[in-house]
Amino acid sequence: MQLFFSSLSALVLLHLALRVSAHGFPTSVTIDGKQYNGANGADASSDSPMRKVSTGDPVTDVTSNNIICGQNAATASTDATAKPGSKLQFYWKGEAGTNWFHTTGPIMTYMAKCEGDCTSFTPSSSTQWFKIDEQGEKNGATDSWAQANLLSGAPANVTVPSTLAAGKYLVRHEIIALQNSQSEGGAEFYPSCLQLTVSGNESGTPNTTVQFPGAYTQSDKGILGNFYNPGTVYVFPGGPVAQLTGGGSSSGSDSSSSSASPSSSSSSSSASASPSSSVPSSTESASGSSSASPTASPSSSPSETASSSSGTEEPASSPSSAASPSTAAPSATSSSSGRCSSSKKRRLSRRAAPEAVESEGNASTENFRVVRLRHNRRFSASRH
């Protein structure tokens, strides 16, 4: 008999120990690789951004204010920091320091804007919460839940919405254990709250919100029922995951799009004077000579200069063509290069054969005399 009672006492103590270890809370959170110790547990910190609860016992009354942040949750003295898109990792433990024990039920996370500083903000039934994450059955299998991953000490991973507006928030991270949910009041709720300051330039706001108490009822499909039945499709309580609207940081694209488009910029740049085309063309047109062209020889002969200044050479462009750089430039270049080539040939011929120049000059003089003699004869005949 004594042996029987000893064995019974051992079983009771074991059962109580299992119940205590099955009750718990998140003992730390890691945000983008930075760890914050929780306010409960063996490594509890007095300046934790997580709100401290009086016990790891579950909340079973969904109409109680304890459903917001846990049993008698107290404000924390500091905030953790994050940005849109940050990864939050919540590590859950039993009150006795063991790994999390339950395996069936969802993990859900909500956020709410603090009214003022989170360190002095106490949420009420009018506080607006929006769901950012929900994890339930893995691949639709009723015998495998995301919560079961916590048994090995793995964290529950949550991502801050990528377009969430900057500000001070409470993050309500919660496990619902459904092993006793076959009757009303049997579901166990383990809510917790993290104070978080979100930085950045985003402006997203949720399209739907809920309130606690009020988001759950004891008869919700995701709270009351036998969730061990094969083929059961789980329906999450607390509304859908919110969609953020009006998000996205300003990149200045609106102001830049009102500027000239690439095609108009190209057009304006082509209309601008280029050093090799419109500038020499306009200068030549104004002066009537090719002396402004970079290809003109500074040692042009007097006869060439006189010919140009007298207007015997046709101007490179008319006033109408000068207005169009694309037409004026080729004509100026062609005319200038033609005169330069002619001048160069004459200079080379003079240096190579001076006697040819002299012969040419003598021939010119002789031709002049013949012309003059003919003129005198015609004049004399007309007088007679």
mmCIF file of N, CA, C and O in Angstrom, residues 213-301:
data_model
loop_
_atom_site.group_PDB
_atom_site.id
_atom_site.type_symbol
_atom_site.label_atom_id
_atom_site.label_comp_id
_atom_site.label_asym_id
_atom_site.label_seq_id
_atom_site.Cartn_x
_atom_site.Cartn_y
_atom_site.Cartn_z
ATOM 1 N N PRO A 213 -10.420 43.029 -25.585
ATOM 2 C CA PRO A 213 -11.274 41.893 -25.928
ATOM 3 C C PRO A 213 -12.233 42.252 -27.067
ATOM 4 O O PRO A 213 -12.495 43.423 -27.326
ATOM 5 N N GLY A 214 -12.754 41.225 -27.726
ATOM 6 C CA GLY A 214 -13.720 41.420 -28.797
ATOM 7 C C GLY A 214 -13.379 40.664 -30.064
ATOM 8 O O GLY A 214 -14.277 40.311 -30.834
ATOM 9 N N ALA A 215 -12.093 40.435 -30.321
ATOM 10 C CA ALA A 215 -11.695 39.756 -31.555
ATOM 11 C C ALA A 215 -12.055 38.270 -31.538
ATOM 12 O O ALA A 215 -12.234 37.666 -32.594
ATOM 13 N N TYR A 216 -12.126 37.672 -30.315
ATOM 14 C CA TYR A 216 -12.415 36.240 -30.194
ATOM 15 C C TYR A 216 -13.729 36.025 -29.457
ATOM 16 O O TYR A 216 -14.113 36.815 -28.581
ATOM 17 N N THR A 217 -14.380 34.932 -29.789
ATOM 18 C CA THR A 217 -15.490 34.410 -28.972
ATOM 19 C C THR A 217 -15.178 32.943 -28.684
ATOM 20 O O THR A 217 -14.417 32.298 -29.404
ATOM 21 N N GLN A 218 -15.791 32.415 -27.631
ATOM 22 C CA GLN A 218 -15.516 31.025 -27.233
ATOM 23 C C GLN A 218 -16.016 30.012 -28.270
ATOM 24 O O GLN A 218 -15.571 28.857 -28.267
ATOM 25 N N SER A 219 -16.889 30.455 -29.155
ATOM 26 C CA SER A 219 -17.453 29.519 -30.136
ATOM 27 C C SER A 219 -16.848 29.685 -31.535
ATOM 28 O O SER A 219 -17.347 29.069 -32.490
ATOM 29 N N ASP A 220 -15.837 30.486 -31.670
ATOM 30 C CA ASP A 220 -15.183 30.638 -32.976
ATOM 31 C C ASP A 220 -14.693 29.285 -33.491
ATOM 32 O O ASP A 220 -14.257 28.421 -32.710
ATOM 33 N N LYS A 221 -14.756 29.112 -34.808
ATOM 34 C CA LYS A 221 -14.355 27.841 -35.410
ATOM 35 C C LYS A 221 -12.901 27.488 -35.116
ATOM 36 O O LYS A 221 -12.547 26.305 -35.070
ATOM 37 N N GLY A 222 -12.078 28.481 -34.934
ATOM 38 C CA GLY A 222 -10.670 28.220 -34.657
ATOM 39 C C GLY A 222 -10.361 28.086 -33.183
ATOM 40 O O GLY A 222 -9.185 27.937 -32.798
ATOM 41 N N ILE A 223 -11.393 28.165 -32.328
ATOM 42 C CA ILE A 223 -11.208 28.078 -30.872
ATOM 43 C C ILE A 223 -11.947 26.885 -30.272
ATOM 44 O O ILE A 223 -11.454 26.243 -29.343
ATOM 45 N N LEU A 224 -13.107 26.566 -30.779
ATOM 46 C CA LEU A 224 -13.910 25.454 -30.270
ATOM 47 C C LEU A 224 -13.976 24.349 -31.318
ATOM 48 O O LEU A 224 -14.339 24.590 -32.469
ATOM 49 N N GLY A 225 -13.598 23.121 -30.907
ATOM 50 C CA GLY A 225 -13.669 22.001 -31.832
ATOM 51 C C GLY A 225 -12.604 20.965 -31.551
ATOM 52 O O GLY A 225 -11.722 21.151 -30.713
ATOM 53 N N ASN A 226 -12.729 19.834 -32.261
ATOM 54 C CA ASN A 226 -11.742 18.766 -32.155
ATOM 55 C C ASN A 226 -10.788 18.886 -33.350
ATOM 56 O O ASN A 226 -11.125 18.499 -34.465
ATOM 57 N N PHE A 227 -9.635 19.436 -33.097
ATOM 58 C CA PHE A 227 -8.702 19.730 -34.182
ATOM 59 C C PHE A 227 -7.723 18.591 -34.449
ATOM 60 O O PHE A 227 -6.731 18.777 -35.149
ATOM 61 N N TYR A 228 -8.037 17.438 -33.882
ATOM 62 C CA TYR A 228 -7.231 16.252 -34.155
ATOM 63 C C TYR A 228 -7.880 15.383 -35.238
ATOM 64 O O TYR A 228 -7.303 14.389 -35.670
ATOM 65 N N ASN A 229 -9.109 15.746 -35.635
ATOM 66 C CA ASN A 229 -9.803 14.958 -36.645
ATOM 67 C C ASN A 229 -9.106 15.101 -38.003
ATOM 68 O O ASN A 229 -8.830 16.226 -38.452
ATOM 69 N N PRO A 230 -8.838 13.990 -38.673
ATOM 70 C CA PRO A 230 -8.222 14.061 -40.001
ATOM 71 C C PRO A 230 -9.109 14.827 -40.975
ATOM 72 O O PRO A 230 -10.341 14.718 -40.946
ATOM 73 N N GLY A 231 -8.500 15.628 -41.816
ATOM 74 C CA GLY A 231 -9.240 16.380 -42.825
ATOM 75 C C GLY A 231 -9.813 17.687 -42.334
ATOM 76 O O GLY A 231 -10.433 18.426 -43.108
ATOM 77 N N THR A 232 -9.620 18.013 -41.054
ATOM 78 C CA THR A 232 -10.129 19.280 -40.539
ATOM 79 C C THR A 232 -9.338 20.451 -41.124
ATOM 80 O O THR A 232 -8.104 20.464 -41.087
ATOM 81 N N VAL A 233 -10.053 21.417 -41.686
ATOM 82 C CA VAL A 233 -9.415 22.623 -42.226
ATOM 83 C C VAL A 233 -9.519 23.724 -41.178
ATOM 84 O O VAL A 233 -10.625 24.128 -40.803
ATOM 85 N N TYR A 234 -8.378 24.186 -40.713
ATOM 86 C CA TYR A 234 -8.380 25.155 -39.616
ATOM 87 C C TYR A 234 -8.748 26.551 -40.120
ATOM 88 O O TYR A 234 -8.260 27.004 -41.166
ATOM 89 N N VAL A 235 -9.605 27.216 -39.357
ATOM 90 C CA VAL A 235 -10.016 28.592 -39.653
ATOM 91 C C VAL A 235 -9.460 29.493 -38.554
ATOM 92 O O VAL A 235 -9.839 29.369 -37.380
ATOM 93 N N PHE A 236 -8.574 30.391 -38.924
ATOM 94 C CA PHE A 236 -7.942 31.266 -37.928
ATOM 95 C C PHE A 236 -8.955 32.245 -37.353
ATOM 96 O O PHE A 236 -9.717 32.880 -38.103
ATOM 97 N N PRO A 237 -8.950 32.421 -36.028
ATOM 98 C CA PRO A 237 -9.787 33.464 -35.425
ATOM 99 C C PRO A 237 -9.092 34.822 -35.521
ATOM 100 O O PRO A 237 -7.925 34.913 -35.914
ATOM 101 N N GLY A 238 -9.820 35.877 -35.157
ATOM 102 C CA GLY A 238 -9.196 37.193 -35.087
ATOM 103 C C GLY A 238 -9.068 37.927 -36.401
ATOM 104 O O GLY A 238 -8.311 38.893 -36.504
ATOM 105 N N GLY A 239 -9.858 37.506 -37.408
ATOM 106 C CA GLY A 239 -9.838 38.229 -38.675
ATOM 107 C C GLY A 239 -8.647 37.878 -39.554
ATOM 108 O O GLY A 239 -7.743 37.141 -39.146
ATOM 109 N N PRO A 240 -8.613 38.437 -40.775
ATOM 110 C CA PRO A 240 -7.542 38.130 -41.726
ATOM 111 C C PRO A 240 -6.277 38.928 -41.435
ATOM 112 O O PRO A 240 -6.293 39.901 -40.672
ATOM 113 N N VAL A 241 -5.199 38.502 -42.056
ATOM 114 C CA VAL A 241 -3.973 39.295 -42.020
ATOM 115 C C VAL A 241 -4.238 40.597 -42.776
ATOM 116 O O VAL A 241 -4.757 40.581 -43.893
ATOM 117 N N ALA A 242 -3.913 41.720 -42.142
ATOM 118 C CA ALA A 242 -4.211 43.026 -42.736
ATOM 119 C C ALA A 242 -3.314 43.315 -43.933
ATOM 120 O O ALA A 242 -2.152 42.898 -43.968
ATOM 121 N N GLN A 243 -3.887 44.018 -44.885
ATOM 122 C CA GLN A 243 -3.122 44.549 -46.013
ATOM 123 C C GLN A 243 -2.826 46.015 -45.736
ATOM 124 O O GLN A 243 -3.719 46.759 -45.335
ATOM 125 N N LEU A 244 -1.582 46.437 -45.959
ATOM 126 C CA LEU A 244 -1.216 47.829 -45.705
ATOM 127 C C LEU A 244 -1.400 48.647 -46.972
ATOM 128 O O LEU A 244 -0.982 48.238 -48.061
ATOM 129 N N THR A 245 -2.044 49.797 -46.835
ATOM 130 C CA THR A 245 -2.302 50.674 -47.971
ATOM 131 C C THR A 245 -1.546 51.977 -47.806
ATOM 132 O O THR A 245 -1.224 52.387 -46.695
ATOM 133 N N GLY A 246 -1.273 52.624 -48.925
ATOM 134 C CA GLY A 246 -0.564 53.908 -48.889
ATOM 135 C C GLY A 246 0.890 53.768 -48.549
ATOM 136 O O GLY A 246 1.531 54.726 -48.129
ATOM 137 N N GLY A 247 1.458 52.555 -48.714
ATOM 138 C CA GLY A 247 2.865 52.351 -48.375
ATOM 139 C C GLY A 247 3.783 52.753 -49.490
ATOM 140 O O GLY A 247 3.387 53.204 -50.556
ATOM 141 N N GLY A 248 5.096 52.587 -49.250
ATOM 142 C CA GLY A 248 6.117 52.917 -50.238
ATOM 143 C C GLY A 248 6.738 54.265 -49.937
ATOM 144 O O GLY A 248 6.047 55.257 -49.733
ATOM 145 N N SER A 249 8.075 54.333 -49.864
ATOM 146 C CA SER A 249 8.760 55.587 -49.572
ATOM 147 C C SER A 249 8.874 56.410 -50.833
ATOM 148 O O SER A 249 8.939 55.895 -51.934
ATOM 149 N N SER A 250 8.882 57.761 -50.699
ATOM 150 C CA SER A 250 8.988 58.650 -51.852
ATOM 151 C C SER A 250 10.403 58.638 -52.401
ATOM 152 O O SER A 250 11.354 58.924 -51.686
ATOM 153 N N SER A 251 10.539 58.294 -53.706
ATOM 154 C CA SER A 251 11.863 58.228 -54.327
ATOM 155 C C SER A 251 12.146 59.427 -55.207
ATOM 156 O O SER A 251 13.185 59.521 -55.833
ATOM 157 N N GLY A 252 11.189 60.358 -55.286
ATOM 158 C CA GLY A 252 11.398 61.513 -56.147
ATOM 159 C C GLY A 252 11.085 61.231 -57.598
ATOM 160 O O GLY A 252 11.355 62.045 -58.463
ATOM 161 N N SER A 253 10.469 60.078 -57.914
ATOM 162 C CA SER A 253 10.204 59.725 -59.297
ATOM 163 C C SER A 253 9.148 60.630 -59.904
ATOM 164 O O SER A 253 9.163 60.904 -61.085
ATOM 165 N N ASP A 254 8.201 61.094 -59.055
ATOM 166 C CA ASP A 254 7.163 61.961 -59.605
ATOM 167 C C ASP A 254 7.769 63.266 -60.148
ATOM 168 O O ASP A 254 7.442 63.732 -61.224
ATOM 169 N N SER A 255 8.652 63.879 -59.359
ATOM 170 C CA SER A 255 9.233 65.140 -59.789
ATOM 171 C C SER A 255 10.145 64.958 -60.978
ATOM 172 O O SER A 255 10.205 65.789 -61.874
ATOM 173 N N SER A 256 10.865 63.833 -61.024
ATOM 174 C CA SER A 256 11.774 63.604 -62.129
ATOM 175 C C SER A 256 11.017 63.271 -63.391
ATOM 176 O O SER A 256 11.453 63.575 -64.490
ATOM 177 N N SER A 257 9.818 62.648 -63.248
ATOM 178 C CA SER A 257 9.071 62.279 -64.431
ATOM 179 C C SER A 257 8.478 63.491 -65.118
ATOM 180 O O SER A 257 8.130 63.447 -66.280
ATOM 181 N N SER A 258 8.356 64.623 -64.403
ATOM 182 C CA SER A 258 7.827 65.824 -65.020
ATOM 183 C C SER A 258 8.894 66.568 -65.798
ATOM 184 O O SER A 258 8.609 67.502 -66.521
ATOM 185 N N SER A 259 10.140 66.188 -65.677
ATOM 186 C CA SER A 259 11.212 66.790 -66.438
ATOM 187 C C SER A 259 11.181 66.267 -67.857
ATOM 188 O O SER A 259 10.402 65.404 -68.207
ATOM 189 N N ALA A 260 12.073 66.795 -68.706
ATOM 190 C CA ALA A 260 12.110 66.366 -70.095
ATOM 191 C C ALA A 260 12.390 64.895 -70.181
ATOM 192 O O ALA A 260 13.222 64.360 -69.467
ATOM 193 N N SER A 261 11.655 64.227 -71.063
ATOM 194 C CA SER A 261 11.887 62.810 -71.287
ATOM 195 C C SER A 261 13.161 62.626 -72.066
ATOM 196 O O SER A 261 13.697 63.572 -72.635
ATOM 197 N N PRO A 262 13.706 61.387 -72.154
ATOM 198 C CA PRO A 262 14.939 61.172 -72.899
ATOM 199 C C PRO A 262 14.863 61.652 -74.331
ATOM 200 O O PRO A 262 15.810 62.191 -74.863
ATOM 201 N N SER A 263 13.692 61.459 -74.971
ATOM 202 C CA SER A 263 13.595 61.875 -76.362
ATOM 203 C C SER A 263 13.637 63.382 -76.487
ATOM 204 O O SER A 263 14.277 63.936 -77.374
ATOM 205 N N SER A 264 12.951 64.104 -75.571
ATOM 206 C CA SER A 264 12.970 65.548 -75.660
ATOM 207 C C SER A 264 14.322 66.098 -75.263
ATOM 208 O O SER A 264 14.774 67.096 -75.784
ATOM 209 N N SER A 265 14.997 65.435 -74.318
ATOM 210 C CA SER A 265 16.335 65.882 -73.933
ATOM 211 C C SER A 265 17.286 65.729 -75.097
ATOM 212 O O SER A 265 18.124 66.586 -75.359
ATOM 213 N N SER A 266 17.144 64.606 -75.829
ATOM 214 C CA SER A 266 18.008 64.382 -76.978
ATOM 215 C C SER A 266 17.767 65.431 -78.036
ATOM 216 O O SER A 266 18.682 65.942 -78.663
ATOM 217 N N SER A 267 16.478 65.791 -78.218
ATOM 218 C CA SER A 267 16.141 66.776 -79.220
ATOM 219 C C SER A 267 16.725 68.124 -78.888
ATOM 220 O O SER A 267 17.262 68.830 -79.733
ATOM 221 N N SER A 268 16.623 68.526 -77.615
ATOM 222 C CA SER A 268 17.135 69.823 -77.224
ATOM 223 C C SER A 268 18.639 69.874 -77.311
ATOM 224 O O SER A 268 19.215 70.894 -77.650
ATOM 225 N N SER A 269 19.304 68.747 -77.012
ATOM 226 C CA SER A 269 20.752 68.753 -77.074
ATOM 227 C C SER A 269 21.224 68.793 -78.510
ATOM 228 O O SER A 269 22.249 69.386 -78.822
ATOM 229 N N SER A 270 20.459 68.200 -79.445
ATOM 230 C CA SER A 270 20.862 68.242 -80.839
ATOM 231 C C SER A 270 20.650 69.621 -81.417
ATOM 232 O O SER A 270 21.305 70.030 -82.365
ATOM 233 N N ALA A 271 19.699 70.393 -80.842
ATOM 234 C CA ALA A 271 19.457 71.743 -81.314
ATOM 235 C C ALA A 271 20.474 72.715 -80.780
ATOM 236 O O ALA A 271 20.619 73.812 -81.280
ATOM 237 N N SER A 272 21.221 72.338 -79.737
ATOM 238 C CA SER A 272 22.248 73.203 -79.183
ATOM 239 C C SER A 272 23.427 73.256 -80.132
ATOM 240 O O SER A 272 23.684 72.346 -80.890
ATOM 241 N N ALA A 273 24.192 74.348 -80.099
ATOM 242 C CA ALA A 273 25.327 74.491 -80.991
ATOM 243 C C ALA A 273 26.438 73.567 -80.590
ATOM 244 O O ALA A 273 26.827 73.519 -79.438
ATOM 245 N N SER A 274 26.963 72.801 -81.539
ATOM 246 C CA SER A 274 28.104 71.939 -81.270
ATOM 247 C C SER A 274 29.354 72.604 -81.797
ATOM 248 O O SER A 274 29.325 73.306 -82.795
ATOM 249 N N PRO A 275 30.519 72.398 -81.166
ATOM 250 C CA PRO A 275 31.748 73.080 -81.553
ATOM 251 C C PRO A 275 32.148 72.824 -82.998
ATOM 252 O O PRO A 275 32.747 73.666 -83.626
ATOM 253 N N SER A 276 31.829 71.684 -83.561
ATOM 254 C CA SER A 276 32.323 71.344 -84.884
ATOM 255 C C SER A 276 31.341 71.665 -85.991
ATOM 256 O O SER A 276 31.633 71.459 -87.151
ATOM 257 N N SER A 277 30.128 72.131 -85.653
ATOM 258 C CA SER A 277 29.167 72.355 -86.719
ATOM 259 C C SER A 277 28.604 73.755 -86.719
ATOM 260 O O SER A 277 29.016 74.592 -87.502
ATOM 261 N N SER A 278 27.650 74.030 -85.781
ATOM 262 C CA SER A 278 26.925 75.272 -85.892
ATOM 263 C C SER A 278 27.760 76.492 -85.585
ATOM 264 O O SER A 278 27.528 77.556 -86.126
ATOM 265 N N VAL A 279 28.723 76.404 -84.701
ATOM 266 C CA VAL A 279 29.507 77.590 -84.360
ATOM 267 C C VAL A 279 30.320 78.091 -85.542
ATOM 268 O O VAL A 279 30.234 79.258 -85.916
ATOM 269 N N PRO A 280 31.135 77.258 -86.206
ATOM 270 C CA PRO A 280 31.858 77.747 -87.378
ATOM 271 C C PRO A 280 30.912 78.197 -88.478
ATOM 272 O O PRO A 280 31.166 79.140 -89.180
ATOM 273 N N SER A 281 29.803 77.517 -88.652
ATOM 274 C CA SER A 281 28.871 77.861 -89.713
ATOM 275 C C SER A 281 28.322 79.253 -89.516
ATOM 276 O O SER A 281 28.274 80.052 -90.429
ATOM 277 N N SER A 282 27.863 79.562 -88.273
ATOM 278 C CA SER A 282 27.287 80.864 -88.024
ATOM 279 C C SER A 282 28.331 81.950 -88.140
ATOM 280 O O SER A 282 28.049 83.062 -88.588
ATOM 281 N N THR A 283 29.555 81.676 -87.733
ATOM 282 C CA THR A 283 30.619 82.669 -87.825
ATOM 283 C C THR A 283 30.946 82.961 -89.274
ATOM 284 O O THR A 283 31.111 84.110 -89.682
ATOM 285 N N GLU A 284 31.009 81.937 -90.087
ATOM 286 C CA GLU A 284 31.329 82.101 -91.499
ATOM 287 C C GLU A 284 30.233 82.879 -92.193
ATOM 288 O O GLU A 284 30.483 83.733 -93.032
ATOM 289 N N SER A 285 28.969 82.564 -91.816
ATOM 290 C CA SER A 285 27.859 83.249 -92.451
ATOM 291 C C SER A 285 27.893 84.724 -92.145
ATOM 292 O O SER A 285 27.586 85.557 -92.985
ATOM 293 N N ALA A 286 28.290 85.092 -90.926
ATOM 294 C CA ALA A 286 28.309 86.496 -90.534
ATOM 295 C C ALA A 286 29.435 87.251 -91.202
ATOM 296 O O ALA A 286 29.305 88.421 -91.563
ATOM 297 N N SER A 287 30.573 86.649 -91.382
ATOM 298 C CA SER A 287 31.740 87.348 -91.899
ATOM 299 C C SER A 287 31.898 87.216 -93.399
ATOM 300 O O SER A 287 32.608 87.984 -94.037
ATOM 301 N N GLY A 288 31.292 86.194 -93.993
ATOM 302 C CA GLY A 288 31.406 85.980 -95.422
ATOM 303 C C GLY A 288 32.697 85.335 -95.817
ATOM 304 O O GLY A 288 33.032 85.253 -96.995
ATOM 305 N N SER A 289 33.494 84.833 -94.885
ATOM 306 C CA SER A 289 34.745 84.170 -95.214
ATOM 307 C C SER A 289 34.890 82.930 -94.385
ATOM 308 O O SER A 289 34.158 82.719 -93.455
ATOM 309 N N SER A 290 35.882 82.107 -94.734
ATOM 310 C CA SER A 290 36.117 80.871 -94.012
ATOM 311 C C SER A 290 37.214 81.005 -92.984
ATOM 312 O O SER A 290 37.744 80.036 -92.505
ATOM 313 N N SER A 291 37.562 82.204 -92.614
ATOM 314 C CA SER A 291 38.684 82.402 -91.686
ATOM 315 C C SER A 291 38.385 81.875 -90.304
ATOM 316 O O SER A 291 39.287 81.580 -89.533
ATOM 317 N N ALA A 292 37.079 81.721 -89.926
ATOM 318 C CA ALA A 292 36.733 81.221 -88.596
ATOM 319 C C ALA A 292 36.839 79.725 -88.509
ATOM 320 O O ALA A 292 36.795 79.167 -87.431
ATOM 321 N N SER A 293 36.940 79.050 -89.640
ATOM 322 C CA SER A 293 37.011 77.591 -89.613
ATOM 323 C C SER A 293 38.363 77.142 -89.127
ATOM 324 O O SER A 293 39.392 77.657 -89.536
ATOM 325 N N PRO A 294 38.405 76.121 -88.228
ATOM 326 C CA PRO A 294 39.682 75.623 -87.717
ATOM 327 C C PRO A 294 40.562 75.073 -88.827
ATOM 328 O O PRO A 294 41.768 74.996 -88.667
ATOM 329 N N THR A 295 39.991 74.706 -89.976
ATOM 330 C CA THR A 295 40.796 74.109 -91.043
ATOM 331 C C THR A 295 41.389 75.153 -91.981
ATOM 332 O O THR A 295 42.173 74.825 -92.853
ATOM 333 N N ALA A 296 40.998 76.424 -91.822
ATOM 334 C CA ALA A 296 41.545 77.461 -92.703
ATOM 335 C C ALA A 296 43.002 77.718 -92.378
ATOM 336 O O ALA A 296 43.404 77.771 -91.229
ATOM 337 N N SER A 297 43.804 77.937 -93.442
ATOM 338 C CA SER A 297 45.237 78.168 -93.239
ATOM 339 C C SER A 297 45.490 79.624 -92.935
ATOM 340 O O SER A 297 45.020 80.528 -93.634
ATOM 341 N N PRO A 298 46.243 79.929 -91.861
ATOM 342 C CA PRO A 298 46.510 81.323 -91.519
ATOM 343 C C PRO A 298 47.423 81.976 -92.554
ATOM 344 O O PRO A 298 47.557 83.191 -92.580
ATOM 345 N N SER A 299 48.092 81.211 -93.402
ATOM 346 C CA SER A 299 49.019 81.768 -94.381
ATOM 347 C C SER A 299 48.419 81.814 -95.772
ATOM 348 O O SER A 299 49.097 81.598 -96.767
ATOM 349 N N SER A 300 47.088 82.054 -95.854
ATOM 350 C CA SER A 300 46.433 82.137 -97.146
ATOM 351 C C SER A 300 47.023 83.298 -97.933
ATOM 352 O O SER A 300 47.370 84.348 -97.388
ATOM 353 N N SER A 301 47.091 83.105 -99.229
ATOM 354 C CA SER A 301 47.692 84.142 -100.087
ATOM 355 C C SER A 301 46.775 85.331 -100.191
ATOM 356 O O SER A 301 45.576 85.221 -100.020
#
